[in-house]
Short mmCIF file of C-alpha atoms and ligand atoms in Angstrom, two decimals:
data_model
loop_
_atom_site.label_atom_id
_atom_site.label_comp_id
_atom_site.label_asym_id
_atom_site.label_seq_id
_atom_site.Cartn_x
_atom_site.Cartn_y
_atom_site.Cartn_z
CA UNK A 1 -12.80 -14.40 -9.86
CA UNK A 2 -12.48 -13.37 -6.21
CA UNK A 3 -14.84 -10.89 -4.66
CA UNK A 4 -15.32 -9.31 -1.29
CA UNK A 5 -17.30 -6.43 0.12
CA UNK A 6 -15.94 -3.51 2.09
CA UNK A 7 -18.64 -2.65 4.57
CA UNK A 8 -18.36 0.80 6.13
CA UNK A 9 -20.90 2.65 8.27
CA UNK A 10 -22.01 4.93 5.41
CA UNK A 11 -21.04 3.09 2.24
CA UNK A 12 -20.19 -0.32 0.94
CA UNK A 13 -18.32 -1.34 -2.17
CA UNK A 14 -16.92 -4.45 -3.73
CA UNK A 15 -13.43 -5.53 -4.68
CA UNK A 16 -13.18 -7.95 -7.61
CA UNK A 17 -9.90 -9.67 -8.31
CA UNK A 18 -8.96 -11.87 -11.24
CA UNK A 19 -8.01 -11.66 -14.89
CA UNK A 20 -11.58 -10.91 -16.00
CA UNK A 21 -12.25 -8.11 -13.52
CA UNK A 22 -12.70 -5.47 -16.24
CA UNK A 23 -15.49 -7.47 -17.91
CA UNK A 24 -17.66 -6.21 -15.07
CA UNK A 25 -17.68 -2.73 -16.65
CA UNK A 26 -20.15 -4.20 -19.18
CA UNK A 27 -22.33 -5.89 -16.59
CA UNK A 28 -22.37 -5.13 -12.86
CA UNK A 29 -20.88 -1.63 -13.29
CA UNK A 30 -22.51 -0.62 -16.57
CA UNK A 31 -24.96 1.59 -14.70
CA UNK A 32 -22.14 3.29 -12.76
CA UNK A 33 -20.66 4.29 -16.13
CA UNK A 34 -24.02 5.17 -17.65
CA UNK A 35 -25.08 7.62 -14.95
CA UNK A 36 -21.78 9.51 -15.27
CA UNK A 37 -21.91 12.45 -17.69
CA UNK A 38 -18.15 12.06 -18.34
CA UNK A 39 -15.69 9.28 -17.61
CA UNK A 40 -11.99 10.04 -17.21
CA UNK A 41 -8.95 7.88 -16.62
CA UNK A 42 -5.92 9.11 -14.74
CA UNK A 43 -3.22 6.66 -15.75
CA UNK A 44 0.34 6.03 -14.59
CA UNK A 45 2.60 6.47 -17.64
CA UNK A 46 4.35 3.13 -17.32
CA UNK A 47 1.16 1.17 -16.60
CA UNK A 48 -0.53 2.97 -19.50
CA UNK A 49 2.27 2.18 -21.97
CA UNK A 50 2.03 -1.49 -21.05
CA UNK A 51 -1.65 -2.08 -20.43
CA UNK A 52 -4.03 0.84 -20.96
CA UNK A 53 -5.43 -0.81 -24.10
CA UNK A 54 -6.88 -3.59 -21.90
CA UNK A 55 -8.89 -1.06 -19.89
CA UNK A 56 -9.87 0.93 -22.98
CA UNK A 57 -11.15 -2.21 -24.72
CA UNK A 58 -13.26 -3.07 -21.69
CA UNK A 59 -14.69 0.46 -21.57
CA UNK A 60 -15.36 0.41 -25.31
CA UNK A 61 -17.32 -2.81 -24.85
CA UNK A 62 -19.34 -0.95 -22.25
CA UNK A 63 -19.96 1.87 -24.74
CA UNK A 64 -17.69 4.44 -23.09
CA UNK A 65 -14.93 6.53 -24.63
CA UNK A 66 -13.14 8.19 -21.74
CA UNK A 67 -10.90 11.23 -21.44
CA UNK A 68 -7.37 10.14 -20.63
CA UNK A 69 -4.84 12.01 -18.52
CA UNK A 70 -1.44 10.33 -18.37
CA UNK A 71 0.62 11.22 -15.31
CA UNK A 72 4.32 10.56 -14.53
CA UNK A 73 4.94 7.00 -13.42
CA UNK A 74 5.19 6.11 -9.76
CA UNK A 75 5.74 8.53 -6.90
CA UNK A 76 6.50 11.43 -9.29
CA UNK A 77 2.76 11.81 -9.88
CA UNK A 78 1.94 12.55 -6.25
CA UNK A 79 2.86 16.24 -6.43
CA UNK A 80 0.83 19.42 -6.04
CA UNK A 81 1.75 20.32 -9.62
CA UNK A 82 0.40 17.10 -11.13
CA UNK A 83 -2.63 17.33 -8.83
CA UNK A 84 -3.58 20.77 -10.16
CA UNK A 85 -2.82 19.73 -13.76
CA UNK A 86 -5.37 16.93 -13.31
CA UNK A 87 -7.95 19.33 -11.87
CA UNK A 88 -7.47 21.77 -14.76
CA UNK A 89 -7.68 18.92 -17.23
CA UNK A 90 -11.05 17.88 -15.82
CA UNK A 91 -12.37 21.44 -16.09
CA UNK A 92 -11.17 21.68 -19.71
CA UNK A 93 -12.84 18.35 -20.47
CA UNK A 94 -16.13 19.67 -19.03
CA UNK A 95 -16.27 17.31 -16.09
CA UNK A 96 -19.01 18.00 -13.56
CA UNK A 97 -20.07 16.74 -10.18
CA UNK A 98 -21.73 13.82 -11.97
CA UNK A 99 -18.56 12.64 -13.68
CA UNK A 100 -16.54 9.54 -12.84
CA UNK A 101 -12.78 9.05 -12.56
CA UNK A 102 -10.85 5.81 -12.96
CA UNK A 103 -7.41 5.36 -11.37
CA UNK A 104 -5.16 3.15 -13.50
CA UNK A 105 -1.79 2.40 -11.96
CA UNK A 106 -0.07 1.51 -8.73
CA UNK A 107 -0.58 2.96 -5.29
CA UNK A 108 0.86 6.32 -6.28
CA UNK A 109 -1.55 6.91 -9.15
CA UNK A 110 -4.40 5.54 -7.01
CA UNK A 111 -3.59 7.96 -4.18
CA UNK A 112 -3.36 10.89 -6.58
CA UNK A 113 -6.53 10.03 -8.48
CA UNK A 114 -8.43 9.41 -5.26
CA UNK A 115 -7.42 12.83 -3.97
CA UNK A 116 -8.34 14.49 -7.27
CA UNK A 117 -11.73 12.76 -7.08
CA UNK A 118 -12.14 13.73 -3.42
CA UNK A 119 -11.61 17.40 -4.16
CA UNK A 120 -12.80 18.10 -7.71
CA UNK A 121 -16.00 20.12 -7.26
CA UNK A 122 -15.97 18.95 -3.62
CA UNK A 123 -15.92 15.30 -4.55
CA UNK A 124 -16.84 12.98 -7.40
CA UNK A 125 -17.02 9.21 -7.69
CA UNK A 126 -14.00 7.16 -8.64
CA UNK A 127 -13.02 3.58 -9.44
CA UNK A 128 -9.71 1.96 -8.49
CA UNK A 129 -8.08 -0.20 -11.18
CA UNK A 130 -4.81 -1.14 -9.45
CA UNK A 131 -1.92 -2.48 -11.54
CA UNK A 132 0.64 -3.37 -8.86
CA UNK A 133 0.71 -5.99 -6.10
CA UNK A 134 1.16 -3.32 -3.47
CA UNK A 135 -2.04 -1.65 -4.61
CA UNK A 136 -4.06 -4.55 -3.18
CA UNK A 137 -3.42 -2.57 -0.02
CA UNK A 138 -3.60 1.03 -1.20
CA UNK A 139 -6.66 0.71 -3.47
CA UNK A 140 -8.85 -0.38 -0.58
CA UNK A 141 -9.78 1.72 2.41
CA UNK A 142 -10.17 5.20 0.97
CA UNK A 143 -6.95 6.90 2.03
CA UNK A 144 -5.92 9.34 -0.68
CA UNK A 145 -3.00 11.77 -0.69
CA UNK A 146 -0.27 13.69 -2.44
CA UNK A 147 3.18 14.53 -1.10
CA UNK A 148 4.75 17.84 -0.11
CA UNK A 149 8.48 18.54 -0.39
CA UNK A 150 8.33 18.44 3.44
CA UNK A 151 6.94 14.94 3.64
CA UNK A 152 5.00 12.06 2.19
CA UNK A 153 1.19 11.95 2.12
CA UNK A 154 0.99 15.29 3.91
CA UNK A 155 -2.10 16.47 2.02
CA UNK A 156 -4.98 14.10 1.57
CA UNK A 157 -8.38 12.91 2.61
CA UNK A 158 -10.53 9.88 3.11
CA UNK A 159 -12.54 9.17 -0.04
CA UNK A 160 -13.79 5.67 -0.74
CA UNK A 161 -13.90 4.30 -4.30
CA UNK A 162 -17.17 3.08 -5.82
CA UNK A 163 -15.55 -0.24 -6.71
CA UNK A 164 -12.08 -1.78 -7.00
CA UNK A 165 -11.45 -3.84 -10.15
CA UNK A 166 -8.13 -5.63 -9.83
CA UNK A 167 -7.02 -7.28 -13.06
CA UNK A 168 -4.25 -9.67 -12.00
CA UNK A 169 -3.15 -10.33 -15.60
CA UNK A 170 -1.50 -6.89 -15.59
CA UNK A 171 0.83 -7.86 -12.75
CA UNK A 172 2.95 -10.09 -15.00
CA UNK A 173 5.03 -7.12 -16.22
CA UNK A 174 6.02 -5.89 -12.76
CA UNK A 175 9.77 -5.67 -12.21
CA UNK A 176 11.06 -7.96 -9.41
CA UNK A 177 11.62 -4.96 -7.21
CA UNK A 178 7.94 -3.99 -7.37
CA UNK A 179 6.94 -7.60 -6.71
CA UNK A 180 9.13 -7.47 -3.61
CA UNK A 181 7.55 -4.21 -2.57
CA UNK A 182 4.00 -5.52 -2.84
CA UNK A 183 4.74 -8.86 -1.25
CA UNK A 184 6.09 -7.08 1.83
CA UNK A 185 2.65 -5.53 2.40
CA UNK A 186 1.03 -8.91 1.80
CA UNK A 187 3.12 -10.64 4.45
CA UNK A 188 2.46 -7.66 6.73
CA UNK A 189 -1.25 -8.44 6.43
CA UNK A 190 -0.49 -12.01 7.50
CA UNK A 191 1.70 -10.95 10.44
CA UNK A 192 -0.99 -8.74 11.94
CA UNK A 193 -3.85 -11.19 11.50
CA UNK A 194 -3.06 -14.87 11.18
CA UNK A 195 -0.10 -16.90 12.50
CA UNK A 196 -0.83 -19.94 10.32
CA UNK A 197 -1.00 -17.89 7.15
CA UNK A 198 2.19 -16.00 8.11
CA UNK A 199 4.00 -19.33 8.57
CA UNK A 200 2.76 -20.52 5.16
CA UNK A 201 4.12 -17.39 3.49
CA UNK A 202 7.47 -17.74 5.25
CA UNK A 203 7.73 -21.25 3.80
CA UNK A 204 6.55 -20.24 0.32
CA UNK A 205 9.18 -20.98 -2.32
CA UNK A 206 7.54 -18.77 -4.95
CA UNK A 207 7.20 -15.75 -2.67
CA UNK A 208 8.68 -13.29 -5.16
CA UNK A 209 8.01 -15.48 -8.17
CA UNK A 210 4.32 -16.18 -7.67
CA UNK A 211 1.92 -17.76 -10.14
CA UNK A 212 -1.07 -15.63 -11.06
CA UNK A 213 -3.52 -18.06 -9.52
CA UNK A 214 -1.69 -18.31 -6.20
CA UNK A 215 -1.21 -14.56 -6.10
CA UNK A 216 -4.91 -13.79 -6.74
CA UNK A 217 -5.87 -16.02 -3.85
CA UNK A 218 -3.28 -14.55 -1.49
CA UNK A 219 -4.08 -10.96 -2.43
CA UNK A 220 -7.74 -11.62 -1.71
CA UNK A 221 -6.73 -12.77 1.77
CA UNK A 222 -4.66 -9.61 2.20
CA UNK A 223 -7.56 -7.44 1.08
CA UNK A 224 -9.82 -9.31 3.50
CA UNK A 225 -7.54 -8.33 6.39
CA UNK A 226 -7.58 -4.72 5.30
CA UNK A 227 -11.36 -4.82 4.73
CA UNK A 228 -12.04 -6.17 8.21
CA UNK A 229 -9.85 -3.56 9.86
CA UNK A 230 -11.19 -0.65 7.79
CA UNK A 231 -14.75 -1.75 8.52
CA UNK A 232 -13.99 -1.56 12.24
CA UNK A 233 -12.11 1.71 12.15
CA UNK A 234 -12.47 3.70 8.93
CA UNK A 235 -10.69 6.83 10.19
CA UNK A 236 -7.75 5.23 12.04
CA UNK A 237 -8.68 5.96 15.63
CA UNK A 238 -7.80 2.46 16.82
CA UNK A 239 -7.30 -0.85 15.03
CA UNK A 240 -6.54 0.68 11.62
CA UNK A 241 -3.20 1.67 13.14
CA UNK A 242 -2.26 -2.04 13.03
CA UNK A 243 -1.86 -1.67 9.28
CA UNK A 244 1.17 0.48 10.10
CA UNK A 245 3.10 -2.56 11.34
CA UNK A 246 6.70 -2.02 10.23
CA UNK A 247 5.93 1.47 8.97
CA UNK A 248 7.30 3.73 11.73
CA UNK A 249 10.88 2.60 11.17
CA UNK A 250 10.13 1.62 7.56
CA UNK A 251 9.10 5.15 6.59
CA UNK A 252 12.31 6.47 8.15
CA UNK A 253 14.31 3.99 6.04
CA UNK A 254 12.43 5.13 2.96
CA UNK A 255 13.18 8.76 3.77
CA UNK A 256 16.86 8.26 4.70
CA UNK A 257 17.50 6.35 1.50
CA UNK A 258 15.79 9.15 -0.43
CA UNK A 259 12.46 8.23 -1.91
CA UNK A 260 13.33 5.97 -4.80
CA UNK A 261 16.38 4.46 -3.05
CA UNK A 262 14.47 1.48 -1.72
CA UNK A 263 10.85 0.84 -2.68
CA UNK A 264 8.15 1.33 -0.08
CA UNK A 265 7.73 -2.36 0.65
CA UNK A 266 11.47 -3.03 0.71
CA UNK A 267 11.74 -0.36 3.40
CA UNK A 268 8.77 -1.82 5.29
CA UNK A 269 10.49 -5.22 5.31
CA UNK A 270 13.35 -3.62 7.27
CA UNK A 271 10.78 -1.86 9.45
CA UNK A 272 9.12 -5.20 10.23
CA UNK A 273 12.45 -6.71 11.32
CA UNK A 274 12.82 -3.72 13.65
CA UNK A 275 9.27 -4.24 14.96
CA UNK A 276 9.96 -7.93 15.59
CA UNK A 277 12.83 -6.95 17.88
CA UNK A 278 10.44 -4.63 19.71
CA UNK A 279 8.02 -7.56 19.85
CA UNK A 280 10.70 -9.67 21.52
CA UNK A 281 10.96 -6.99 24.20
CA UNK A 282 7.27 -6.21 24.70
CA UNK A 283 5.54 -9.32 23.44
CA UNK A 284 6.30 -13.01 23.27
CA UNK A 285 7.98 -13.15 19.89
CA UNK A 286 11.07 -15.33 20.01
CA UNK A 287 14.45 -13.95 18.97
CA UNK A 288 14.89 -16.97 16.71
CA UNK A 289 11.74 -15.90 14.83
CA UNK A 290 13.21 -12.47 14.08
CA UNK A 291 16.40 -14.09 12.81
CA UNK A 292 14.38 -16.46 10.68
CA UNK A 293 12.42 -13.53 9.25
CA UNK A 294 15.65 -11.70 8.36
CA UNK A 295 16.98 -14.86 6.65
CA UNK A 296 13.69 -15.25 4.76
CA UNK A 297 13.81 -11.64 3.61
CA UNK A 298 17.43 -11.90 2.48
CA UNK A 299 16.77 -15.13 0.62
CA UNK A 300 14.07 -13.30 -1.31
CA UNK A 301 16.41 -10.47 -2.23
CA UNK A 302 15.43 -7.83 0.32
CA UNK A 303 18.35 -5.69 1.42
CA UNK A 304 19.15 -4.60 4.97
CA UNK A 305 22.17 -2.56 3.91
CA UNK A 306 20.69 0.86 4.88
CA UNK A 307 20.67 -0.18 8.55
CA UNK A 308 24.43 -0.71 8.43
CA UNK A 309 25.17 2.30 6.23
CA UNK A 310 23.43 4.99 8.29
CA UNK A 311 23.50 6.14 11.90
CA UNK A 312 20.56 5.87 14.27
CA UNK A 313 20.23 9.67 14.40
CA UNK A 314 19.55 9.90 10.68
CA UNK A 315 16.57 7.53 11.11
CA UNK A 316 15.42 9.19 14.34
CA UNK A 317 15.16 12.55 12.60
CA UNK A 318 12.48 11.11 10.34
CA UNK A 319 10.78 8.98 12.99
CA UNK A 320 10.02 12.03 15.12
CA UNK A 321 8.50 13.74 12.08
CA UNK A 322 6.24 10.78 11.44
CA UNK A 323 2.50 11.42 11.74
CA UNK A 324 2.46 8.70 14.41
CA UNK A 325 4.96 10.45 16.72
CA UNK A 326 4.11 12.77 19.60
CA UNK A 327 6.12 14.41 22.40
CA UNK A 328 9.41 12.58 21.76
CA UNK A 329 7.80 9.16 21.89
CA UNK A 330 7.12 7.09 18.83
CA UNK A 331 4.08 4.89 18.39
CA UNK A 332 4.91 1.42 17.18
CA UNK A 333 2.74 -1.49 16.22
CA UNK A 334 4.13 -4.45 18.11
CA UNK A 335 3.13 -8.10 18.06
CA UNK A 336 2.17 -9.88 21.26
CA UNK A 337 2.56 -12.97 19.10
CA UNK A 338 2.10 -13.60 15.38
CA UNK A 339 -1.35 -12.30 14.40
CA UNK A 340 -1.88 -10.29 17.60
CA UNK A 341 -0.89 -6.64 17.18
CA UNK A 342 -1.09 -3.78 19.67
CA UNK A 343 0.18 -0.19 19.72
CA UNK A 344 2.82 1.00 22.13
CA UNK A 345 4.73 4.21 22.73
CA UNK A 346 8.48 3.74 22.66
CA UNK A 347 11.09 6.27 23.81
CA UNK A 348 13.93 7.44 21.59
CA UNK A 349 16.41 5.71 23.95
CA UNK A 350 14.77 2.36 23.48
CA UNK A 351 14.49 2.96 19.73
CA UNK A 352 18.26 3.34 19.65
CA UNK A 353 18.83 0.12 21.60
CA UNK A 354 16.57 -1.73 19.18
CA UNK A 355 18.42 -0.19 16.25
CA UNK A 356 21.80 -1.33 17.58
CA UNK A 357 20.39 -4.79 18.18
CA UNK A 358 19.05 -4.89 14.62
CA UNK A 359 22.48 -3.91 13.29
CA UNK A 360 24.06 -6.75 15.25
CA UNK A 361 21.52 -9.29 14.08
CA UNK A 362 22.00 -8.25 10.46
CA UNK A 363 25.78 -8.48 10.75
CA UNK A 364 25.48 -11.88 12.41
CA UNK A 365 23.32 -13.17 9.59
CA UNK A 366 25.73 -12.04 6.84
N1 NAD B 1 -3.75 4.78 0.28
C1 NAD B 1 -3.23 3.82 1.00
O1 NAD B 1 -3.87 3.26 1.88
C2 NAD B 1 -1.84 3.39 0.72
C3 NAD B 1 -1.34 2.23 1.31
C4 NAD B 1 -0.04 1.81 0.96
C5 NAD B 1 0.72 2.56 0.06
N2 NAD B 1 0.19 3.69 -0.47
C6 NAD B 1 0.95 4.48 -1.46
O2 NAD B 1 1.18 3.66 -2.58
C7 NAD B 1 2.36 4.12 -3.26
C8 NAD B 1 3.19 2.93 -3.64
O3 NAD B 1 2.45 2.16 -4.55
P1 NAD B 1 3.13 1.09 -5.52
O4 NAD B 1 4.07 0.27 -4.77
O5 NAD B 1 2.04 0.47 -6.28
O6 NAD B 1 4.08 1.98 -6.40
P2 NAD B 1 3.87 2.95 -7.65
O7 NAD B 1 2.48 3.34 -7.85
O8 NAD B 1 4.88 4.01 -7.45
O9 NAD B 1 4.31 2.01 -8.85
C9 NAD B 1 5.59 1.45 -8.86
C10 NAD B 1 6.16 1.40 -10.27
O10 NAD B 1 5.53 0.36 -11.00
C11 NAD B 1 5.12 0.84 -12.27
N3 NAD B 1 3.98 0.01 -12.66
C12 NAD B 1 2.70 0.10 -12.28
N4 NAD B 1 1.99 -0.92 -12.76
C13 NAD B 1 2.85 -1.67 -13.49
C14 NAD B 1 2.71 -2.89 -14.23
N5 NAD B 1 1.55 -3.54 -14.27
N6 NAD B 1 3.80 -3.38 -14.85
C15 NAD B 1 5.01 -2.75 -14.74
N7 NAD B 1 5.19 -1.62 -14.05
C16 NAD B 1 4.12 -1.09 -13.43
C17 NAD B 1 4.85 2.30 -12.04
O11 NAD B 1 4.98 3.03 -13.23
C18 NAD B 1 5.95 2.66 -11.06
O12 NAD B 1 7.13 2.96 -11.73
C19 NAD B 1 3.04 5.08 -2.30
O13 NAD B 1 2.84 6.38 -2.78
C20 NAD B 1 2.32 4.87 -0.99
O14 NAD B 1 2.28 6.05 -0.22
C21 NAD B 1 -1.06 4.10 -0.17
ZN1 ZN B 2 2.78 0.49 3.37
#
């Protein structure tokens, strides 16, 4: 089983990854359960239908019978309504400041549960039990949030989990689309940190058909990148912004396609292609690398269709609303070279030129 420690100025916690991660509830984390007066699980409906019994068995072995709140699967759980339903549920179940919550699901359920834990009685402890590949990213680092009709992740806080237990056995039921989504964030971690690793992933035949063993190892590397960055900059004043590589344009793609049109990671893959073109202009990334990246993405089933189907203005509308935008200029994470990110302000005019270039490159590659 893989393990690493997230070291922050005020707290530290461990991430354990492997098929026996939940066994640790009966050993290393028995005392965390024992000091809690109540233990509750907030579980994604789909993840619960498929796998909740695995978590419940592990908790039973540790002598715990938790309260269980099932929430709608995926992004549908990150609403104010579901948030308050969870809070009321905890009150009804007599939870106190000494209670513990467990998030069981993908990034959406993790974000929701983290925010419930951050705010219930001004904050209680919680454990992340991620069930998607993408959640190797979201479960670590303490960002929690729900959405507003006006925008994604608009209400949230920083609240670190007590531990992250990542049972990789549960990933075998993920639909291909969700594998694609998570793998996009994994390769993002490589692009912003390590040229050799990025090259290895670009050559990987089983990129969206990974074996459990390979995946556990790679996810640990991804978490290590996130851990290092979060340790340096917990509250995103500087280097944590690098984790947004591909996200400024990617979030706009996600929004234009209507949340649910393309998955988060599928949108970020398009956003990374866009950022590589910016990196040709402001860094030393070769145009042939961008084209190779687009071919790699296509070969693995990622779609670039939204870039051809929508106008630049429809994306711009969302880019200016992005939390990273200010005064008509958008902040982009750009690569000097593979593994060497920096942040740069880009004007709307240049954004449009890059967009038109991306359209051309996609058409050329068809
Ligand atoms: N907090 C952070 O730092 C951070 C970072 C990145 C993303 N996020 C958030 O994460 C969310 C995306 O997370 P996600 O990609 O995990 O998506 P998700 O949580 O929406 O889950 C995707 C789908 O997979 C299903 N699912 C979950 N586990 C499954 C399993 N084992 N087998 C089969 N199906 C399963 C879910 O029911 C859902 O339908 C977004 O809301 C995004 O904002 C947060
Ligand atoms: Zn992301």
